[in-house]
Short mmCIF file of C-alpha atoms in Angstrom, two decimals:
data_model
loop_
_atom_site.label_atom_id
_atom_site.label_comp_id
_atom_site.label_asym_id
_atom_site.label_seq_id
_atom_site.Cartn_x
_atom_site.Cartn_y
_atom_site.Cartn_z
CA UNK A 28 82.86 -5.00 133.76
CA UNK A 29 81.78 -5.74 130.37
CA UNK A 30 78.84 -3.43 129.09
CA UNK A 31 75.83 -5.53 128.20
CA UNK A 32 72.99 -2.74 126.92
CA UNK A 33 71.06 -4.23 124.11
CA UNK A 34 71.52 -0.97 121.19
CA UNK A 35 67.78 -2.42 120.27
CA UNK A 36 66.67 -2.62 123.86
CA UNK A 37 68.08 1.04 124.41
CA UNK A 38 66.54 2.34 120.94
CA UNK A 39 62.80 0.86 122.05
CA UNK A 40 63.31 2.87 125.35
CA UNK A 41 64.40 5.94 123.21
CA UNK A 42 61.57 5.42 121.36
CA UNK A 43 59.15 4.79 123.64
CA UNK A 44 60.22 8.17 125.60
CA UNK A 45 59.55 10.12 122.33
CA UNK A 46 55.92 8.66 121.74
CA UNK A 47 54.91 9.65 126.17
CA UNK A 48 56.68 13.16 125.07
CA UNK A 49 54.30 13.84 122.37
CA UNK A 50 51.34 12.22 123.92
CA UNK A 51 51.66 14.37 127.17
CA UNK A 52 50.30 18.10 126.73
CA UNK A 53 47.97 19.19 123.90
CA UNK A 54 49.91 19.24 120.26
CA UNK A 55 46.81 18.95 118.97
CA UNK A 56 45.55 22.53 119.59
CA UNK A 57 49.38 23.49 118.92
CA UNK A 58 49.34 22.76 115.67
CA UNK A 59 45.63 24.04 114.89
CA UNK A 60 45.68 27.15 116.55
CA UNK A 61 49.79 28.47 115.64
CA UNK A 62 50.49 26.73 112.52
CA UNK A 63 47.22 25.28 110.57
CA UNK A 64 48.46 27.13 107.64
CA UNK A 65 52.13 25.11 107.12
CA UNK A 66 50.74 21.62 105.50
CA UNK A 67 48.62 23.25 103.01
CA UNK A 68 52.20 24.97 102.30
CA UNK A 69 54.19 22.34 102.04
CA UNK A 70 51.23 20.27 100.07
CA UNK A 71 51.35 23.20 97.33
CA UNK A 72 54.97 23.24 96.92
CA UNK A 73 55.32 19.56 96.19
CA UNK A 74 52.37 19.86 93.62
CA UNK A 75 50.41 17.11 95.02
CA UNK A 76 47.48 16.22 92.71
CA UNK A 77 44.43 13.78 92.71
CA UNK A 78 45.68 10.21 92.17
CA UNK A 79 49.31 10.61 93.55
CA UNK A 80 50.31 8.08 96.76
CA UNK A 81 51.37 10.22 99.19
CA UNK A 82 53.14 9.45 102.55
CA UNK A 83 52.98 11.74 105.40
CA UNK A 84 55.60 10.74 107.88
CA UNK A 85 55.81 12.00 111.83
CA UNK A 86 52.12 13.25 110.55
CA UNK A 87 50.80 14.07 114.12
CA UNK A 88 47.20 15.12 114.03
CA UNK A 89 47.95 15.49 109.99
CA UNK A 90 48.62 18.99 109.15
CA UNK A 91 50.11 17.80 105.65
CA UNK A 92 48.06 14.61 105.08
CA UNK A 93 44.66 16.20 105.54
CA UNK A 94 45.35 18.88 103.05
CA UNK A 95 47.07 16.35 100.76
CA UNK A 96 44.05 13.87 101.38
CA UNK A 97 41.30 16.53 100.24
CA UNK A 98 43.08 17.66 96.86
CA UNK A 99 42.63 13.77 95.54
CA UNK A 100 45.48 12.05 96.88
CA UNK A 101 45.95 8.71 97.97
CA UNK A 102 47.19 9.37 101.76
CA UNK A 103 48.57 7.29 104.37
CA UNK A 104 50.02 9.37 107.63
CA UNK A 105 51.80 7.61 110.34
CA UNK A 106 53.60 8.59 113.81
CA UNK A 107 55.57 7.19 116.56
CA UNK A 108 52.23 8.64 118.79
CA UNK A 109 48.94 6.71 118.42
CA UNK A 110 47.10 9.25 120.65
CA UNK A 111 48.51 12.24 118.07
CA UNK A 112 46.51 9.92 115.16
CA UNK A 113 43.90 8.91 116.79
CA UNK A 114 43.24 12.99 116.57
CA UNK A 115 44.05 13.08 113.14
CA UNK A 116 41.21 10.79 112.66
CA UNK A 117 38.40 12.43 114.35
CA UNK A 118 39.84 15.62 112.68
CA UNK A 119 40.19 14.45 109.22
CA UNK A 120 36.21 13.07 109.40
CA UNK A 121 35.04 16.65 110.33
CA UNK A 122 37.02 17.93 106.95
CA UNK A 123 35.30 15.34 104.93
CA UNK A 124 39.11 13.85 104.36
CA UNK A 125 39.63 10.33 103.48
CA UNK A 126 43.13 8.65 104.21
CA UNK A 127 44.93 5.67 105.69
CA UNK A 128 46.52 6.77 109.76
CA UNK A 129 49.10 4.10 110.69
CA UNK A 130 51.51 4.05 113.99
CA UNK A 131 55.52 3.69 112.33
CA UNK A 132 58.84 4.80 113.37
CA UNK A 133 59.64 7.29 110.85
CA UNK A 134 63.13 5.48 111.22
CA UNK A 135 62.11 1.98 110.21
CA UNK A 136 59.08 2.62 108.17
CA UNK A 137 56.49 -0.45 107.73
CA UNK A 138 55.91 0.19 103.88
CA UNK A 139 57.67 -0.93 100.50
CA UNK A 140 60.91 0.25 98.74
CA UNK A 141 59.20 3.18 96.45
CA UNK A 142 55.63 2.24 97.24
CA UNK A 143 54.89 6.67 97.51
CA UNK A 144 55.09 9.32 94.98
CA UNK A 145 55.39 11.88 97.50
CA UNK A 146 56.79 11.38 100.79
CA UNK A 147 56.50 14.84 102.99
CA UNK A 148 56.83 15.84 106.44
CA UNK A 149 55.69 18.96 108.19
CA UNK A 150 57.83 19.74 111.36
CA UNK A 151 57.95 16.15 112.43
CA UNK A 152 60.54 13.65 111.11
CA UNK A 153 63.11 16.49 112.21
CA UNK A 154 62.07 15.04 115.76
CA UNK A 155 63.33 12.00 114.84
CA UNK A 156 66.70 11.67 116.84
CA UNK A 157 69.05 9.81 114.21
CA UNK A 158 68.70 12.28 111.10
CA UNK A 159 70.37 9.84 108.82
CA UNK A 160 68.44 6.68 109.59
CA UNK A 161 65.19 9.11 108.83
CA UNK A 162 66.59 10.25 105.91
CA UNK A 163 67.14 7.22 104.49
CA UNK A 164 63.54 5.86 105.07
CA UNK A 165 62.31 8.86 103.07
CA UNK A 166 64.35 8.72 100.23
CA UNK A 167 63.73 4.68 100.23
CA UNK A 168 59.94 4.66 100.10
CA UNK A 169 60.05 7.31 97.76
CA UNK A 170 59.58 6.56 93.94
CA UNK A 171 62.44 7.35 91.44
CA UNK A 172 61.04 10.86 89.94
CA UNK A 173 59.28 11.01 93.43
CA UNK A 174 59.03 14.33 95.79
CA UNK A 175 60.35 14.49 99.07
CA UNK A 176 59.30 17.71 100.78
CA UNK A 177 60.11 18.92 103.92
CA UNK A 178 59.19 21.75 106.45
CA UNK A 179 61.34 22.30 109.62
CA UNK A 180 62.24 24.99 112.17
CA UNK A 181 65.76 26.78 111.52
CA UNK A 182 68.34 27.09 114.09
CA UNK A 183 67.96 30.74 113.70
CA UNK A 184 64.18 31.15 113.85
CA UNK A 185 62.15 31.20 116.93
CA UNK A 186 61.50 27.47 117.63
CA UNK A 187 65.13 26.75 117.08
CA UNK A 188 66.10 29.17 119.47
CA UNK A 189 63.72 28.10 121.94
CA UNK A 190 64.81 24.22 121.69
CA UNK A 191 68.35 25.42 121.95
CA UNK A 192 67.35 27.51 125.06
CA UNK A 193 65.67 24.41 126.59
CA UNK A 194 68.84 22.55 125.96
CA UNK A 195 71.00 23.05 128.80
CA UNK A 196 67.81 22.24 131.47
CA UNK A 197 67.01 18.81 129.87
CA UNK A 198 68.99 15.60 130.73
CA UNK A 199 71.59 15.06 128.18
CA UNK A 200 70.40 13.15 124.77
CA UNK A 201 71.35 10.06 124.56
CA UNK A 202 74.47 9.10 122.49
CA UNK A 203 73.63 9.45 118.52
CA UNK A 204 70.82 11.81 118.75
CA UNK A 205 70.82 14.73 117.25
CA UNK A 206 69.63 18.34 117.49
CA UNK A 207 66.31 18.53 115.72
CA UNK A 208 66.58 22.38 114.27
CA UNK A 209 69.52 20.90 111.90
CA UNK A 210 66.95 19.59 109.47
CA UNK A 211 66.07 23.50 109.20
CA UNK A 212 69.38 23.81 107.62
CA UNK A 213 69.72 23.34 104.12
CA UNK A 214 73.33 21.81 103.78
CA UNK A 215 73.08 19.40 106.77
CA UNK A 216 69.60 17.79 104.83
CA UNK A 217 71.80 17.81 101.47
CA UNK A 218 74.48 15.90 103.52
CA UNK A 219 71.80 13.61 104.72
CA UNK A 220 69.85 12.88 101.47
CA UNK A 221 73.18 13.22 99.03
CA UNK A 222 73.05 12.21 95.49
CA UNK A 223 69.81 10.37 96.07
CA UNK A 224 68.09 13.41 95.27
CA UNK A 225 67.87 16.19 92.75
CA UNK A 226 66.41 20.09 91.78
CA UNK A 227 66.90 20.61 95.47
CA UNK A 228 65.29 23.64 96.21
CA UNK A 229 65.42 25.11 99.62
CA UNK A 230 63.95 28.32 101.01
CA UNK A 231 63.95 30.31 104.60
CA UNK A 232 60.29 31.63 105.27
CA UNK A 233 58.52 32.51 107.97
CA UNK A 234 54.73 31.74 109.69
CA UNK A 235 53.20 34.77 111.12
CA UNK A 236 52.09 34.02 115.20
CA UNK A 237 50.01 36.08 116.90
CA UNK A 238 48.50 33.76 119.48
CA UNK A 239 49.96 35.31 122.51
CA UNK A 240 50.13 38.95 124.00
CA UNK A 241 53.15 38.56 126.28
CA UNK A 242 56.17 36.54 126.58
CA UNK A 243 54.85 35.14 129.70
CA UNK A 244 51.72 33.92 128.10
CA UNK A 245 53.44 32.69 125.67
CA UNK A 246 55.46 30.69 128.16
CA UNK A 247 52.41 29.49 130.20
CA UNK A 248 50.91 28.32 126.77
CA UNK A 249 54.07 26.02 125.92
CA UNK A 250 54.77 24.50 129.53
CA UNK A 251 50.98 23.22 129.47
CA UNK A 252 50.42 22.40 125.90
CA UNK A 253 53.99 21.19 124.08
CA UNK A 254 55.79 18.16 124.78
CA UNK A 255 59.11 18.56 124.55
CA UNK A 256 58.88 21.86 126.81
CA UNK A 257 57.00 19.68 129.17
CA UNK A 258 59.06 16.76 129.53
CA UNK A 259 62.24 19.64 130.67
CA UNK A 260 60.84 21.25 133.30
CA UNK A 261 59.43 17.75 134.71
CA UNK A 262 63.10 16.67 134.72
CA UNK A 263 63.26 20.54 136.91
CA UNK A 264 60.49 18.99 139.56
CA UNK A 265 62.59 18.79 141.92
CA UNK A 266 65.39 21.49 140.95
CA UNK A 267 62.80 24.77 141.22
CA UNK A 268 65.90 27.52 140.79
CA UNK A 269 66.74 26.10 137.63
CA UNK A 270 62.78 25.55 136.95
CA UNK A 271 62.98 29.74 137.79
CA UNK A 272 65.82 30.22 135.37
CA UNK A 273 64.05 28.68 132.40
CA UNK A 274 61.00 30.56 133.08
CA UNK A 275 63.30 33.56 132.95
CA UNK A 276 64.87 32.58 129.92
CA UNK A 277 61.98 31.79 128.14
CA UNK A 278 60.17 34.97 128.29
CA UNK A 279 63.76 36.72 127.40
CA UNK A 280 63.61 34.53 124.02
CA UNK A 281 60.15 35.97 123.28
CA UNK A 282 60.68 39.65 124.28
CA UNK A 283 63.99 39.19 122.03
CA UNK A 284 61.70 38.46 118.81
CA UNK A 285 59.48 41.59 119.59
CA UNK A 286 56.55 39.71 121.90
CA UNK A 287 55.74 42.24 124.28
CA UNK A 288 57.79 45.18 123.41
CA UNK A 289 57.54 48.63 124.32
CA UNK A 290 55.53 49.69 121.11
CA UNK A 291 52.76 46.79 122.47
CA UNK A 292 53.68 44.34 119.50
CA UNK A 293 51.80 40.86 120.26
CA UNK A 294 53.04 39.38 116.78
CA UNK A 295 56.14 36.73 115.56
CA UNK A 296 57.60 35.42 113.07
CA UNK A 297 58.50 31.92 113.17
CA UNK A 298 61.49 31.20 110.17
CA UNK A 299 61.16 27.59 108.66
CA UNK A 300 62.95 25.79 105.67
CA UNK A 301 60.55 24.60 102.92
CA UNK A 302 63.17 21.98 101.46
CA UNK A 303 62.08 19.28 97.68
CA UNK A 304 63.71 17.60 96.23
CA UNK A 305 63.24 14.83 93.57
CA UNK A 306 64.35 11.54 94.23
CA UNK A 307 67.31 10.59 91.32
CA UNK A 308 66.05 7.46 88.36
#
């Protein structure tokens, strides 16, 4: 029999999995209570300034735009989830910052061939499942002489580790799609944006978390609050050994990077890449 499946049709239903994922949960309070401090990071690498058009893409509640917004820039931040923005907005009021929210595919994005000075993106497009197709929207909206600046989880660090562990429980990714830590590795994002791009810099750091006490709070705090943990163990609904066994490994990953060891240590360290780059005349 001759396969039929629409590659559009399939892609909307991709898509449209990705935007329930990180609607379901709390991301919000996530990114507010583990991370607040990463856009402002990523915002003073790429020495945004009043005046520059700035593009914040797979912006969730903003954690880069509303930083970039409220040092003079001319924002716009979009995301596959309108509920995530819709966040952002109330949010960005309370901070007194002014910018433009839009819902976009940050692998077809809805704006101009270089229409942004800066195009950044704080631990977002990296969810993105076809890394090239994202790449190439960032370096295409971007302005010869333009920034693109990026922060993603490593493989190595915490969150890539914890998405790897996750792995084997969740129903295989569909063809194409690929693992989201790679963007936290600086020679797969030079593959991706090539000779597009110039004074690359790239460099490992790591966000200090000390949220959680144990490794099993730290697991209780995930399963109700973050999406992609979420969406696994509802695939496990039905399957509660293997629900058990990713409870167990879970709270080994955390005890593994010091949460809840002997000495009583209730801190992390979360390793990121802080990739720029300038996009080539």
């Amino acid at each position: 029999m001759t396969n039929t499946t629409d590659p559009d049709q399939a892609d909307r239903a991709l898509k449209a999995r990705h935007r329930a994922m990180w609607a379901q949960g709390d991301y919000p309070t996530v990114a507010a209570e583990l991370i607040p401090e990463l856009g402002g990071v990523l915002v003073e690498a790429c020495g945004v300034r009043a005046g520059d058009r700035v593009l914040d893409v797979a912006a969730g509640t903003g954690n880069v735009a509303v930083p970039a917004a409220l040092a003079g820039a001319d924002v716009v931040a979009c995301d596959l989830t309108p509920e995530l923005l819709e966040t952002g907005r109330a949010l960005a009021e309370r901070r007194g910052a002014r910018l433009r929210w839009q819902e976009a595919d940050a692998e077809d994005l809805p704006f101009d061939d270089a229409a942004f000075d800066t195009v950044l993106s704080c631990v977002g497009v990296m969810f993105a499942p076809h890394h090239q197709r994202a790449a190439d929207e960032l370096v295409r909206v971007c302005r010869p002489g333009g920034t693109v600046g990026l922060l993603s989880w490593t493989p190595e660090g915490f969150l890539g580790r914890m998405l790897a562990t996750m792995k084997p429980y969740a129903p295989p990714p569909p063809p194409g799609a690929q693992p989201p830590p790679l963007w936290g590795d600086p020679q797969h994002v030079r593959e991706l944006l090539g000779d597009r791009v110039t004074a690359v810099e790239a460099e490992r750091r790591t966000v200090v978390v000390d949220r959680f006490a144990t490794p099993e709070e730290f697991r209780a705090y995930f399963k109700e609050r973050y999406g992609p943990t979420i969406a696994v163990y509802r695939s496990l609904a039905d399957d509660p050994a293997r629900a058990a066994a990713l409870d167990r490994d879970l709270a080994d990953l955390a005890r593994a990077h010091g949460l809840g060891a002997e000495d009583g240590r209730t801190t992390m360290e979360w390793e990121y890449l802080l990739f720029t780059a300038r996009r080539s005349d």
